[in-house]
Structures are given as structure tokens and as C-alpha cells.
JSON list of C-alpha atoms and ligand atoms in Angstrom, two decimals:
[
{"chain": "I", "resi": 180, "resn": "MET", "atom": "CA", "xyz": [0.06, 0.22, -0.21]},
{"chain": "I", "resi": 181, "resn": "THR", "atom": "CA", "xyz": [0.91, 3.20, -0.76]},
{"chain": "I", "resi": 182, "resn": "ASP", "atom": "CA", "xyz": [0.87, 5.70, 1.63]},
{"chain": "I", "resi": 183, "resn": "ASP", "atom": "CA", "xyz": [-0.76, 8.85, -0.87]},
{"chain": "I", "resi": 184, "resn": "ALA", "atom": "CA", "xyz": [-1.74, 11.28, 2.26]},
{"chain": "I", "resi": 185, "resn": "ALA", "atom": "CA", "xyz": [2.41, 11.38, 2.56]},
{"chain": "I", "resi": 186, "resn": "ALA", "atom": "CA", "xyz": [1.98, 13.76, -0.41]},
{"chain": "I", "resi": 187, "resn": "THR", "atom": "CA", "xyz": [0.14, 16.30, 1.64]},
{"chain": "I", "resi": 188, "resn": "PRO", "atom": "CA", "xyz": [1.89, 17.92, 4.47]},
{"chain": "I", "resi": 189, "resn": "THR", "atom": "CA", "xyz": [-0.41, 19.33, 7.38]},
{"chain": "I", "resi": 190, "resn": "CYS", "atom": "CA", "xyz": [0.10, 21.82, 9.89]},
{"chain": "I", "resi": 191, "resn": "LEU", "atom": "CA", "xyz": [0.20, 19.74, 14.01]},
{"chain": "I", "resi": 192, "resn": "ALA", "atom": "CA", "xyz": [-0.12, 23.82, 15.53]},
{"chain": "I", "resi": 193, "resn": "ARG", "atom": "CA", "xyz": [2.38, 22.82, 18.04]},
{"chain": "I", "resi": 194, "resn": "PRO", "atom": "CA", "xyz": [5.26, 21.17, 18.39]},
{"chain": "I", "resi": 195, "resn": "LEU", "atom": "CA", "xyz": [6.00, 17.13, 18.45]},
{"chain": "I", "resi": 196, "resn": "PRO", "atom": "CA", "xyz": [7.59, 16.18, 21.52]},
{"chain": "I", "resi": 197, "resn": "GLY", "atom": "CA", "xyz": [10.31, 14.28, 21.11]},
{"chain": "I", "resi": 198, "resn": "PRO", "atom": "CA", "xyz": [13.91, 12.65, 22.05]},
{"chain": "I", "resi": 199, "resn": "ASP", "atom": "CA", "xyz": [15.79, 15.91, 20.92]},
{"chain": "I", "resi": 200, "resn": "ASP", "atom": "CA", "xyz": [12.63, 18.85, 20.39]},
{"chain": "I", "resi": 201, "resn": "GLY", "atom": "CA", "xyz": [14.71, 21.57, 20.21]},
{"chain": "I", "resi": 202, "resn": "GLY", "atom": "CA", "xyz": [11.48, 24.08, 20.97]},
{"chain": "I", "resi": 203, "resn": "ALA", "atom": "CA", "xyz": [11.48, 23.90, 17.49]},
{"chain": "I", "resi": 204, "resn": "GLY", "atom": "CA", "xyz": [7.48, 24.27, 16.80]},
{"chain": "I", "resi": 205, "resn": "CYS", "atom": "CA", "xyz": [6.12, 23.35, 12.89]},
{"chain": "I", "resi": 206, "resn": "ALA", "atom": "CA", "xyz": [5.27, 26.59, 10.97]},
{"chain": "I", "resi": 207, "resn": "ALA", "atom": "CA", "xyz": [8.21, 24.96, 8.76]},
{"chain": "I", "resi": 208, "resn": "ALA", "atom": "CA", "xyz": [5.14, 22.24, 9.28]},
{"chain": "I", "resi": 209, "resn": "ARG", "atom": "CA", "xyz": [8.47, 19.56, 9.79]},
{"chain": "I", "resi": 210, "resn": "GLY", "atom": "CA", "xyz": [8.26, 16.82, 12.56]},
{"chain": "I", "resi": 211, "resn": "VAL", "atom": "CA", "xyz": [11.26, 16.41, 15.11]},
{"chain": "I", "resi": 212, "resn": "ASP", "atom": "CA", "xyz": [13.67, 14.55, 12.62]},
{"chain": "I", "resi": 213, "resn": "GLY", "atom": "CA", "xyz": [13.37, 17.44, 9.74]},
{"chain": "I", "resi": 214, "resn": "ARG", "atom": "CA", "xyz": [10.22, 15.78, 7.66]},
{"chain": "I", "resi": 215, "resn": "PRO", "atom": "CA", "xyz": [7.16, 17.39, 6.34]},
{"chain": "I", "resi": 216, "resn": "LEU", "atom": "CA", "xyz": [4.42, 15.96, 8.74]},
{"chain": "I", "resi": 217, "resn": "HIS", "atom": "CA", "xyz": [1.65, 14.38, 6.49]},
{"chain": "I", "resi": 218, "resn": "ALA", "atom": "CA", "xyz": [-1.64, 13.18, 8.07]},
{"chain": "I", "resi": 219, "resn": "ALA", "atom": "CA", "xyz": [-0.96, 11.12, 10.04]},
{"chain": "I", "resi": 220, "resn": "ALA", "atom": "CA", "xyz": [-4.59, 8.32, 10.30]},
{"chain": "I", "resi": 221, "resn": "LEU", "atom": "CA", "xyz": [-5.64, 6.34, 12.97]},
{"chain": "I", "resi": 222, "resn": "LYS", "atom": "CA", "xyz": [-6.90, 3.31, 11.11]},
{"chain": "I", "resi": 223, "resn": "PHE", "atom": "CA", "xyz": [-8.85, -0.12, 12.14]},
{"chain": "I", "resi": 224, "resn": "PHE", "atom": "CA", "xyz": [-9.82, -3.24, 10.18]},
{"chain": "I", "resi": 225, "resn": "TRP", "atom": "CA", "xyz": [-11.85, -4.95, 11.73]},
{"chain": "I", "resi": 226, "resn": "GLY", "atom": "CA", "xyz": [-13.18, -8.76, 10.63]},
{"chain": "I", "resi": 227, "resn": "PRO", "atom": "CA", "xyz": [-14.53, -12.64, 12.40]},
{"chain": "I", "resi": 228, "resn": "MET", "atom": "CA", "xyz": [-11.64, -15.29, 13.31]},
{"chain": "I", "resi": 229, "resn": "ASP", "atom": "CA", "xyz": [-9.97, -17.15, 10.79]},
{"chain": "I", "resi": 230, "resn": "CYS", "atom": "CA", "xyz": [-10.30, -13.57, 8.39]},
{"chain": "I", "resi": 231, "resn": "GLY", "atom": "CA", "xyz": [-6.40, -12.82, 7.70]},
{"chain": "I", "resi": 232, "resn": "LYS", "atom": "CA", "xyz": [-6.48, -9.93, 9.97]},
{"chain": "I", "resi": 233, "resn": "SER", "atom": "CA", "xyz": [-2.68, -11.01, 10.79]},
{"chain": "I", "resi": 234, "resn": "THR", "atom": "CA", "xyz": [-1.97, -11.86, 7.68]},
{"chain": "I", "resi": 235, "resn": "MET", "atom": "CA", "xyz": [-3.22, -8.70, 6.34]},
{"chain": "I", "resi": 236, "resn": "ALA", "atom": "CA", "xyz": [-1.15, -6.49, 9.24]},
{"chain": "I", "resi": 237, "resn": "LEU", "atom": "CA", "xyz": [1.99, -8.56, 8.60]},
{"chain": "I", "resi": 238, "resn": "GLN", "atom": "CA", "xyz": [1.53, -7.55, 4.62]},
{"chain": "I", "resi": 239, "resn": "MET", "atom": "CA", "xyz": [0.88, -4.24, 5.53]},
{"chain": "I", "resi": 240, "resn": "ASN", "atom": "CA", "xyz": [3.58, -4.06, 7.99]},
{"chain": "I", "resi": 241, "resn": "TYR", "atom": "CA", "xyz": [6.13, -5.01, 4.78]},
{"chain": "I", "resi": 242, "resn": "ASN", "atom": "CA", "xyz": [4.47, -3.02, 2.54]},
{"chain": "I", "resi": 243, "resn": "HIS", "atom": "CA", "xyz": [5.09, -0.13, 4.58]},
{"chain": "I", "resi": 244, "resn": "ALA", "atom": "CA", "xyz": [8.67, -0.46, 4.86]},
{"chain": "I", "resi": 245, "resn": "ARG", "atom": "CA", "xyz": [9.49, -1.92, 1.49]},
{"chain": "I", "resi": 246, "resn": "GLN", "atom": "CA", "xyz": [8.49, 2.61, 1.15]},
{"chain": "I", "resi": 247, "resn": "GLY", "atom": "CA", "xyz": [11.45, 3.63, 3.41]},
{"chain": "I", "resi": 248, "resn": "ARG", "atom": "CA", "xyz": [9.38, 4.17, 5.79]},
{"chain": "I", "resi": 249, "resn": "ARG", "atom": "CA", "xyz": [9.93, 2.59, 9.50]},
{"chain": "I", "resi": 250, "resn": "GLY", "atom": "CA", "xyz": [7.75, 0.14, 11.98]},
{"chain": "I", "resi": 251, "resn": "LEU", "atom": "CA", "xyz": [6.60, -1.40, 15.05]},
{"chain": "I", "resi": 252, "resn": "VAL", "atom": "CA", "xyz": [3.88, -4.35, 15.13]},
{"chain": "I", "resi": 253, "resn": "THR", "atom": "CA", "xyz": [2.79, -4.56, 18.33]},
{"chain": "I", "resi": 254, "resn": "THR", "atom": "CA", "xyz": [0.66, -7.32, 19.46]},
{"chain": "I", "resi": 255, "resn": "ARG", "atom": "CA", "xyz": [-1.40, -8.87, 22.95]},
{"chain": "I", "resi": 256, "resn": "ILE", "atom": "CA", "xyz": [-2.60, -12.67, 23.30]},
{"chain": "I", "resi": 257, "resn": "ASP", "atom": "CA", "xyz": [-0.91, -13.88, 20.34]},
{"chain": "I", "resi": 258, "resn": "ARG", "atom": "CA", "xyz": [-1.85, -17.55, 19.42]},
{"chain": "I", "resi": 259, "resn": "SER", "atom": "CA", "xyz": [1.74, -18.31, 19.47]},
{"chain": "I", "resi": 260, "resn": "LEU", "atom": "CA", "xyz": [1.97, -16.91, 22.73]},
{"chain": "I", "resi": 261, "resn": "GLY", "atom": "CA", "xyz": [4.89, -15.40, 22.28]},
{"chain": "I", "resi": 262, "resn": "PRO", "atom": "CA", "xyz": [6.50, -11.92, 21.72]},
{"chain": "I", "resi": 263, "resn": "GLN", "atom": "CA", "xyz": [5.44, -12.42, 17.74]},
{"chain": "I", "resi": 264, "resn": "VAL", "atom": "CA", "xyz": [2.86, -12.04, 15.64]},
{"chain": "I", "resi": 265, "resn": "THR", "atom": "CA", "xyz": [1.87, -15.49, 13.58]},
{"chain": "I", "resi": 266, "resn": "THR", "atom": "CA", "xyz": [-0.62, -16.04, 10.78]},
{"chain": "I", "resi": 267, "resn": "ARG", "atom": "CA", "xyz": [-2.76, -19.33, 10.12]},
{"chain": "I", "resi": 268, "resn": "ILE", "atom": "CA", "xyz": [-0.50, -19.37, 6.15]},
{"chain": "I", "resi": 269, "resn": "GLY", "atom": "CA", "xyz": [2.79, -19.47, 7.78]},
{"chain": "I", "resi": 270, "resn": "LEU", "atom": "CA", "xyz": [3.84, -15.78, 8.44]},
{"chain": "I", "resi": 271, "resn": "ALA", "atom": "CA", "xyz": [5.53, -14.37, 11.95]},
{"chain": "I", "resi": 272, "resn": "HIS", "atom": "CA", "xyz": [7.35, -11.00, 12.45]},
{"chain": "I", "resi": 273, "resn": "THR", "atom": "CA", "xyz": [8.51, -9.82, 16.31]},
{"chain": "I", "resi": 274, "resn": "ALA", "atom": "CA", "xyz": [6.37, -8.07, 17.62]},
{"chain": "I", "resi": 275, "resn": "VAL", "atom": "CA", "xyz": [6.34, -5.66, 21.37]},
{"chain": "I", "resi": 276, "resn": "GLU", "atom": "CA", "xyz": [4.02, -7.77, 23.92]},
{"chain": "I", "resi": 277, "resn": "VAL", "atom": "CA", "xyz": [0.88, -4.81, 24.86]},
{"chain": "I", "resi": 278, "resn": "THR", "atom": "CA", "xyz": [0.65, -5.16, 28.68]},
{"chain": "I", "resi": 279, "resn": "ASP", "atom": "CA", "xyz": [-1.44, -3.15, 30.86]},
{"chain": "I", "resi": 280, "resn": "GLU", "atom": "CA", "xyz": [1.36, -1.22, 32.19]},
{"chain": "I", "resi": 281, "resn": "LEU", "atom": "CA", "xyz": [2.65, -0.38, 28.64]},
{"chain": "I", "resi": 282, "resn": "ASP", "atom": "CA", "xyz": [2.99, 2.92, 27.17]},
{"chain": "I", "resi": 283, "resn": "LEU", "atom": "CA", "xyz": [2.21, 3.32, 23.53]},
{"chain": "I", "resi": 284, "resn": "ARG", "atom": "CA", "xyz": [3.86, 7.13, 23.30]},
{"chain": "I", "resi": 285, "resn": "ALA", "atom": "CA", "xyz": [6.32, 5.80, 25.72]},
{"chain": "I", "resi": 286, "resn": "LEU", "atom": "CA", "xyz": [7.37, 2.93, 23.50]},
{"chain": "I", "resi": 287, "resn": "VAL", "atom": "CA", "xyz": [7.66, 5.67, 20.11]},
{"chain": "I", "resi": 288, "resn": "ARG", "atom": "CA", "xyz": [9.62, 7.95, 22.30]},
{"chain": "I", "resi": 289, "resn": "ASP", "atom": "CA", "xyz": [11.76, 5.84, 23.65]},
{"chain": "I", "resi": 290, "resn": "THR", "atom": "CA", "xyz": [12.70, 3.90, 20.33]},
{"chain": "I", "resi": 291, "resn": "TRP", "atom": "CA", "xyz": [12.82, 7.48, 18.43]},
{"chain": "I", "resi": 292, "resn": "ALA", "atom": "CA", "xyz": [15.81, 8.43, 21.23]},
{"chain": "I", "resi": 293, "resn": "GLU", "atom": "CA", "xyz": [17.43, 5.80, 20.13]},
{"chain": "I", "resi": 294, "resn": "GLY", "atom": "CA", "xyz": [18.11, 7.21, 17.04]},
{"chain": "I", "resi": 295, "resn": "VAL", "atom": "CA", "xyz": [15.24, 5.28, 15.19]},
{"chain": "I", "resi": 296, "resn": "ARG", "atom": "CA", "xyz": [12.15, 8.00, 13.13]},
{"chain": "I", "resi": 297, "resn": "ILE", "atom": "CA", "xyz": [9.19, 5.36, 13.64]},
{"chain": "I", "resi": 298, "resn": "ASP", "atom": "CA", "xyz": [6.77, 6.28, 11.15]},
{"chain": "I", "resi": 299, "resn": "TYR", "atom": "CA", "xyz": [4.12, 3.99, 12.04]},
{"chain": "I", "resi": 300, "resn": "LEU", "atom": "CA", "xyz": [2.34, 0.60, 14.59]},
{"chain": "I", "resi": 301, "resn": "ILE", "atom": "CA", "xyz": [0.70, -2.13, 13.09]},
{"chain": "I", "resi": 302, "resn": "CYS", "atom": "CA", "xyz": [-1.03, -2.86, 15.87]},
{"chain": "I", "resi": 303, "resn": "ASP", "atom": "CA", "xyz": [-2.27, -6.46, 15.88]},
{"chain": "I", "resi": 304, "resn": "GLU", "atom": "CA", "xyz": [-5.38, -8.44, 17.81]},
{"chain": "I", "resi": 305, "resn": "ALA", "atom": "CA", "xyz": [-5.91, -4.82, 19.35]},
{"chain": "I", "resi": 306, "resn": "SER", "atom": "CA", "xyz": [-9.97, -5.65, 21.11]},
{"chain": "I", "resi": 307, "resn": "PHE", "atom": "CA", "xyz": [-7.48, -7.88, 23.14]},
{"chain": "I", "resi": 308, "resn": "TYR", "atom": "CA", "xyz": [-5.42, -4.59, 24.09]},
{"chain": "I", "resi": 309, "resn": "ASP", "atom": "CA", "xyz": [-7.11, -1.79, 27.09]},
{"chain": "I", "resi": 310, "resn": "VAL", "atom": "CA", "xyz": [-9.26, 0.98, 26.07]},
{"chain": "I", "resi": 311, "resn": "ALA", "atom": "CA", "xyz": [-6.00, 3.53, 27.14]},
{"chain": "I", "resi": 312, "resn": "HIS", "atom": "CA", "xyz": [-4.07, 2.47, 24.22]},
{"chain": "I", "resi": 313, "resn": "VAL", "atom": "CA", "xyz": [-6.12, 3.30, 21.85]},
{"chain": "I", "resi": 314, "resn": "GLU", "atom": "CA", "xyz": [-5.87, 6.59, 23.18]},
{"chain": "I", "resi": 315, "resn": "GLN", "atom": "CA", "xyz": [-2.90, 6.56, 23.07]},
{"chain": "I", "resi": 316, "resn": "MET", "atom": "CA", "xyz": [-3.35, 5.34, 19.38]},
{"chain": "I", "resi": 317, "resn": "ALA", "atom": "CA", "xyz": [-5.18, 8.52, 18.82]},
{"chain": "I", "resi": 318, "resn": "GLU", "atom": "CA", "xyz": [-2.51, 11.03, 20.54]},
{"chain": "I", "resi": 319, "resn": "LEU", "atom": "CA", "xyz": [-0.26, 9.53, 18.64]},
{"chain": "I", "resi": 320, "resn": "VAL", "atom": "CA", "xyz": [-1.41, 10.24, 15.55]},
{"chain": "I", "resi": 321, "resn": "ASP", "atom": "CA", "xyz": [-2.55, 13.84, 16.58]},
{"chain": "I", "resi": 322, "resn": "GLY", "atom": "CA", "xyz": [0.19, 14.67, 18.24]},
{"chain": "I", "resi": 323, "resn": "TYR", "atom": "CA", "xyz": [3.21, 12.67, 16.98]},
{"chain": "I", "resi": 324, "resn": "ASP", "atom": "CA", "xyz": [2.07, 12.32, 13.11]},
{"chain": "I", "resi": 325, "resn": "VAL", "atom": "CA", "xyz": [2.82, 7.56, 13.38]},
{"chain": "I", "resi": 326, "resn": "ASP", "atom": "CA", "xyz": [0.05, 6.49, 11.83]},
{"chain": "I", "resi": 327, "resn": "VAL", "atom": "CA", "xyz": [-1.69, 3.64, 13.49]},
{"chain": "I", "resi": 328, "resn": "TYR", "atom": "CA", "xyz": [-3.20, 0.84, 11.90]},
{"chain": "I", "resi": 329, "resn": "ALA", "atom": "CA", "xyz": [-5.41, -1.50, 14.33]},
{"chain": "I", "resi": 330, "resn": "PHE", "atom": "CA", "xyz": [-6.68, -5.14, 13.43]},
{"chain": "I", "resi": 331, "resn": "GLY", "atom": "CA", "xyz": [-8.63, -6.38, 15.88]},
{"chain": "I", "resi": 332, "resn": "LEU", "atom": "CA", "xyz": [-11.96, -8.42, 16.01]},
{"chain": "I", "resi": 333, "resn": "ALA", "atom": "CA", "xyz": [-15.18, -6.52, 16.69]},
{"chain": "I", "resi": 334, "resn": "THR", "atom": "CA", "xyz": [-17.21, -8.27, 18.81]},
{"chain": "I", "resi": 335, "resn": "ASP", "atom": "CA", "xyz": [-16.69, -11.11, 21.35]},
{"chain": "I", "resi": 336, "resn": "PHE", "atom": "CA", "xyz": [-17.99, -14.39, 22.05]},
{"chain": "I", "resi": 337, "resn": "ARG", "atom": "CA", "xyz": [-21.05, -13.38, 23.62]},
{"chain": "I", "resi": 338, "resn": "SER", "atom": "CA", "xyz": [-21.96, -10.72, 20.00]},
{"chain": "I", "resi": 339, "resn": "CYS", "atom": "CA", "xyz": [-20.69, -7.84, 22.16]},
{"chain": "I", "resi": 340, "resn": "LEU", "atom": "CA", "xyz": [-18.15, -5.11, 20.96]},
{"chain": "I", "resi": 341, "resn": "PHE", "atom": "CA", "xyz": [-14.71, -5.73, 22.91]},
{"chain": "I", "resi": 342, "resn": "PRO", "atom": "CA", "xyz": [-14.53, -2.59, 25.26]},
{"chain": "I", "resi": 343, "resn": "ALA", "atom": "CA", "xyz": [-10.86, -1.23, 22.72]},
{"chain": "I", "resi": 344, "resn": "ALA", "atom": "CA", "xyz": [-12.73, -2.60, 19.75]},
{"chain": "I", "resi": 345, "resn": "ARG", "atom": "CA", "xyz": [-16.00, 0.07, 20.74]},
{"chain": "I", "resi": 346, "resn": "ARG", "atom": "CA", "xyz": [-12.92, 2.61, 20.48]},
{"chain": "I", "resi": 347, "resn": "LEU", "atom": "CA", "xyz": [-11.59, 2.14, 18.21]},
{"chain": "I", "resi": 348, "resn": "PHE", "atom": "CA", "xyz": [-15.22, 2.24, 16.05]},
{"chain": "I", "resi": 349, "resn": "GLU", "atom": "CA", "xyz": [-15.13, 6.17, 17.78]},
{"chain": "I", "resi": 350, "resn": "LEU", "atom": "CA", "xyz": [-12.27, 7.02, 17.44]},
{"chain": "I", "resi": 351, "resn": "ALA", "atom": "CA", "xyz": [-10.83, 5.85, 14.30]},
{"chain": "I", "resi": 352, "resn": "ASP", "atom": "CA", "xyz": [-10.31, 8.57, 10.78]},
{"chain": "I", "resi": 353, "resn": "GLU", "atom": "CA", "xyz": [-11.38, 5.30, 9.01]},
{"chain": "I", "resi": 354, "resn": "VAL", "atom": "CA", "xyz": [-13.30, 1.38, 10.04]},
{"chain": "I", "resi": 355, "resn": "ALA", "atom": "CA", "xyz": [-12.79, -1.63, 6.79]},
{"chain": "I", "resi": 356, "resn": "ARG", "atom": "CA", "xyz": [-14.20, -4.51, 7.41]},
{"chain": "I", "resi": 357, "resn": "ILE", "atom": "CA", "xyz": [-11.47, -7.11, 6.03]},
{"chain": "I", "resi": 358, "resn": "GLN", "atom": "CA", "xyz": [-12.39, -8.02, 3.19]},
{"chain": "I", "resi": 359, "resn": "VAL", "atom": "CA", "xyz": [-11.04, -11.87, 3.67]},
{"chain": "I", "resi": 360, "resn": "GLU", "atom": "CA", "xyz": [-14.67, -14.03, 3.90]},
{"chain": "I", "resi": 361, "resn": "VAL", "atom": "CA", "xyz": [-14.83, -16.09, 5.88]},
{"chain": "I", "resi": 362, "resn": "LEU", "atom": "CA", "xyz": [-17.53, -18.72, 5.11]},
{"chain": "I", "resi": 363, "resn": "CYS", "atom": "CA", "xyz": [-20.07, -19.88, 7.87]},
{"chain": "I", "resi": 364, "resn": "TRP", "atom": "CA", "xyz": [-21.07, -24.01, 7.57]},
{"chain": "I", "resi": 365, "resn": "CYS", "atom": "CA", "xyz": [-24.12, -23.36, 5.96]},
{"chain": "I", "resi": 366, "resn": "GLY", "atom": "CA", "xyz": [-22.52, -21.07, 3.05]},
{"chain": "I", "resi": 367, "resn": "ARG", "atom": "CA", "xyz": [-23.69, -18.10, 4.56]},
{"chain": "I", "resi": 368, "resn": "GLU", "atom": "CA", "xyz": [-20.65, -15.36, 5.12]},
{"chain": "I", "resi": 369, "resn": "GLY", "atom": "CA", "xyz": [-19.98, -15.83, 9.01]},
{"chain": "I", "resi": 370, "resn": "LEU", "atom": "CA", "xyz": [-20.13, -13.30, 11.30]},
{"chain": "I", "resi": 371, "resn": "LEU", "atom": "CA", "xyz": [-19.39, -14.14, 14.40]},
{"chain": "I", "resi": 372, "resn": "ASN", "atom": "CA", "xyz": [-17.05, -15.51, 16.83]},
{"chain": "I", "resi": 373, "resn": "ALA", "atom": "CA", "xyz": [-18.33, -19.16, 19.21]},
{"chain": "I", "resi": 374, "resn": "ARG", "atom": "CA", "xyz": [-16.84, -20.29, 21.50]},
{"chain": "I", "resi": 375, "resn": "VAL", "atom": "CA", "xyz": [-17.37, -24.31, 21.94]},
{"chain": "I", "resi": 376, "resn": "VAL", "atom": "CA", "xyz": [-16.37, -25.82, 25.11]},
{"chain": "I", "resi": 377, "resn": "ALA", "atom": "CA", "xyz": [-17.57, -29.83, 24.91]},
{"chain": "I", "resi": 378, "resn": "GLY", "atom": "CA", "xyz": [-19.05, -29.85, 21.45]},
{"chain": "I", "resi": 379, "resn": "ARG", "atom": "CA", "xyz": [-21.89, -26.69, 22.46]},
{"chain": "I", "resi": 380, "resn": "VAL", "atom": "CA", "xyz": [-21.30, -23.32, 22.10]},
{"chain": "I", "resi": 381, "resn": "VAL", "atom": "CA", "xyz": [-21.26, -21.32, 25.20]},
{"chain": "I", "resi": 382, "resn": "ARG", "atom": "CA", "xyz": [-22.37, -17.41, 26.13]},
{"chain": "I", "resi": 383, "resn": "GLU", "atom": "CA", "xyz": [-21.04, -17.03, 29.38]},
{"chain": "I", "resi": 384, "resn": "GLY", "atom": "CA", "xyz": [-17.73, -16.80, 30.54]},
{"chain": "I", "resi": 385, "resn": "ALA", "atom": "CA", "xyz": [-14.99, -14.46, 30.91]},
{"chain": "I", "resi": 386, "resn": "GLN", "atom": "CA", "xyz": [-14.25, -12.45, 27.81]},
{"chain": "I", "resi": 387, "resn": "VAL", "atom": "CA", "xyz": [-11.76, -13.41, 26.52]},
{"chain": "I", "resi": 388, "resn": "VAL", "atom": "CA", "xyz": [-10.13, -17.53, 27.37]},
{"chain": "I", "resi": 389, "resn": "ILE", "atom": "CA", "xyz": [-6.92, -18.75, 24.47]},
{"chain": "I", "resi": 390, "resn": "GLY", "atom": "CA", "xyz": [-8.20, -21.18, 21.83]},
{"chain": "I", "resi": 391, "resn": "ASP", "atom": "CA", "xyz": [-8.15, -22.01, 19.15]},
{"chain": "I", "resi": 392, "resn": "THR", "atom": "CA", "xyz": [-9.85, -22.53, 15.57]},
{"chain": "I", "resi": 393, "resn": "VAL", "atom": "CA", "xyz": [-8.95, -26.33, 15.17]},
{"chain": "I", "resi": 394, "resn": "ASP", "atom": "CA", "xyz": [-11.69, -28.81, 17.09]},
{"chain": "I", "resi": 395, "resn": "THR", "atom": "CA", "xyz": [-9.28, -30.89, 18.96]},
{"chain": "I", "resi": 396, "resn": "ALA", "atom": "CA", "xyz": [-9.11, -27.50, 21.32]},
{"chain": "I", "resi": 397, "resn": "ASP", "atom": "CA", "xyz": [-10.71, -27.86, 24.67]},
{"chain": "I", "resi": 398, "resn": "VAL", "atom": "CA", "xyz": [-12.01, -24.66, 24.32]},
{"chain": "I", "resi": 399, "resn": "ARG", "atom": "CA", "xyz": [-12.06, -24.19, 20.73]},
{"chain": "I", "resi": 400, "resn": "TYR", "atom": "CA", "xyz": [-13.40, -20.63, 17.97]},
{"chain": "I", "resi": 401, "resn": "GLN", "atom": "CA", "xyz": [-16.18, -21.24, 15.72]},
{"chain": "I", "resi": 402, "resn": "VAL", "atom": "CA", "xyz": [-16.76, -18.46, 13.41]},
{"chain": "I", "resi": 403, "resn": "LEU", "atom": "CA", "xyz": [-20.59, -18.76, 11.66]},
{"chain": "I", "resi": 404, "resn": "CYS", "atom": "CA", "xyz": [-23.36, -16.49, 10.28]},
{"chain": "I", "resi": 405, "resn": "ARG", "atom": "CA", "xyz": [-25.68, -14.68, 12.56]},
{"chain": "I", "resi": 406, "resn": "ARG", "atom": "CA", "xyz": [-28.60, -17.09, 12.11]},
{"chain": "I", "resi": 407, "resn": "HIS", "atom": "CA", "xyz": [-26.42, -19.87, 13.34]},
{"chain": "I", "resi": 408, "resn": "TYR", "atom": "CA", "xyz": [-25.14, -18.10, 16.29]},
{"chain": "I", "resi": 409, "resn": "ARG", "atom": "CA", "xyz": [-28.10, -17.40, 17.24]},
{"chain": "I", "resi": 410, "resn": "SER", "atom": "CA", "xyz": [-29.11, -21.55, 16.88]},
{"chain": "I", "resi": 411, "resn": "GLY", "atom": "CA", "xyz": [-26.34, -22.42, 18.05]},
{"chain": "I", "resi": 412, "resn": "ASP", "atom": "CA", "xyz": [-26.28, -24.94, 15.30]},
{"chain": "I", "resi": 413, "resn": "LEU", "atom": "CA", "xyz": [-22.58, -25.78, 15.04]},
{"chain": "I", "resi": 414, "resn": "GLY", "atom": "CA", "xyz": [-23.70, -27.64, 11.59]},
{"chain": "I", "resi": 415, "resn": "PRO", "atom": "CA", "xyz": [-22.30, -31.35, 10.56]},
{"chain": "I", "resi": 416, "resn": "ARG", "atom": "CA", "xyz": [-19.09, -31.57, 11.97]},
{"chain": "I", "resi": 417, "resn": "ALA", "atom": "CA", "xyz": [-19.52, -30.53, 15.50]},
{"chain": "G", "resi": 607, "resn": "LIG", "atom": "ZN1", "xyz": [-24.92, -21.01, 8.85]}
]
């Protein structure tokens, strides 16, 4: 993906905070590293499990890096349970694990302090972040001119919005449903993430329980259309 916004620098009307901000304002519409500011954006890409969110996140990271931009990849509770983004089709990338204590703004500032300009963040599994992290994403866009691309589920196994996803819907400059369709067993478009325990759809419990979408896990998830999510019908495989 090319960044068309890079061609239209805008003034942020206040100095960028940064490691070497010597009080230079934005009269010339330039960041602390002397580069022209552009219109950074917060974008949220959402879809059900298995729709290729992490694959798209890594593809976007690759595309931006190829243009000479510097970014960081963050994640929380990746299916690999390690500090990396993994995808079901086999891609992997090291990532910063987002903990309760992590401040995304400090993460960017600290990286800048090491002499590495960060142009963008790729925030995978963003639905599992805290609402405070979403506020930090917005501030990175507005105050630091850093693009933030968040990827995640919209709703949990009860079909209710995750708090961080709700905040992303409220704050993002752009929200896009990922267009890789996941089908319910009936052939309809998959929309909702059912949690399955002992072969039955469950509708109560903790909002986040690690499982997978393979049939062998104790707790697994299955993407269903709304009709079969509501009826709890897992189809002929169940
Ligand atoms: Zn269905």
C-alpha cells in the first residue's frame, strides 16, 4: 500500500514532543527529525477469526517498510503466546507484547531516543488491548504524526463489542471490514465468533479465553453466520 497522505504535509499547530525537540515549532510543518509532516491517520481493520487479519497486518508492515518507512509491530495474546505475530498461513514477525503497563507513546518516544524514527505502528489483536491503549494510539496520530493501523475482532463470543474495539470504532479516522470472507458451515458469510466447549456453543464466561479454531482444543472458536450463532448450530462437523 502506498501512502498518498505523505504528499500533503499539514501543520499540527504545536511542536512535536520528542527526544530532540529543541523547541522548534511547526512553522515549517516539519517533525522533530526535519521531515515534512503528513496527515497521519488511525485506521481500524476488523473481521471475525480466520479472516486473515494478521496476514493483512504483516503485509501492510511489509509494504510500508519497502517504501523506506520505519514501523513497530505490537500484539497481545497472539495465538503463538509469544512476542510475535503469527498467521494461520505461516507468516511470522517479531512484535512488542502490549501489557497493561505499556504506554504506546513511551514505546515510540523511547525508540526515537535510540535514534530510530518511527513512522507507523501496526497493532495486531487490538481488541485485546485496553481502552487506554486506544487513546494512546489517537495521541500518536494527532500529536506525534505517527500512523496507527489496528487490526482485531469487533465482537467477543457473546457477540458484544470488545471495549477496545468499541473505542476504535469511535475514534478511528477510518474503519474497514476485512474483505476476506469466512464462511459459516452453511455457506453464509461468517460474522460472529462462537466459543465452543465440549461441542456446545457457550454464551457465558470470561471475555478472553485462549483457544483456537481447530477442533481438538478444549476451548475452540468457530465462525458462524448470525442465524447459526443465534441457534447454536455448529453444523454437521460438530
Ligand atoms: Zn450458518
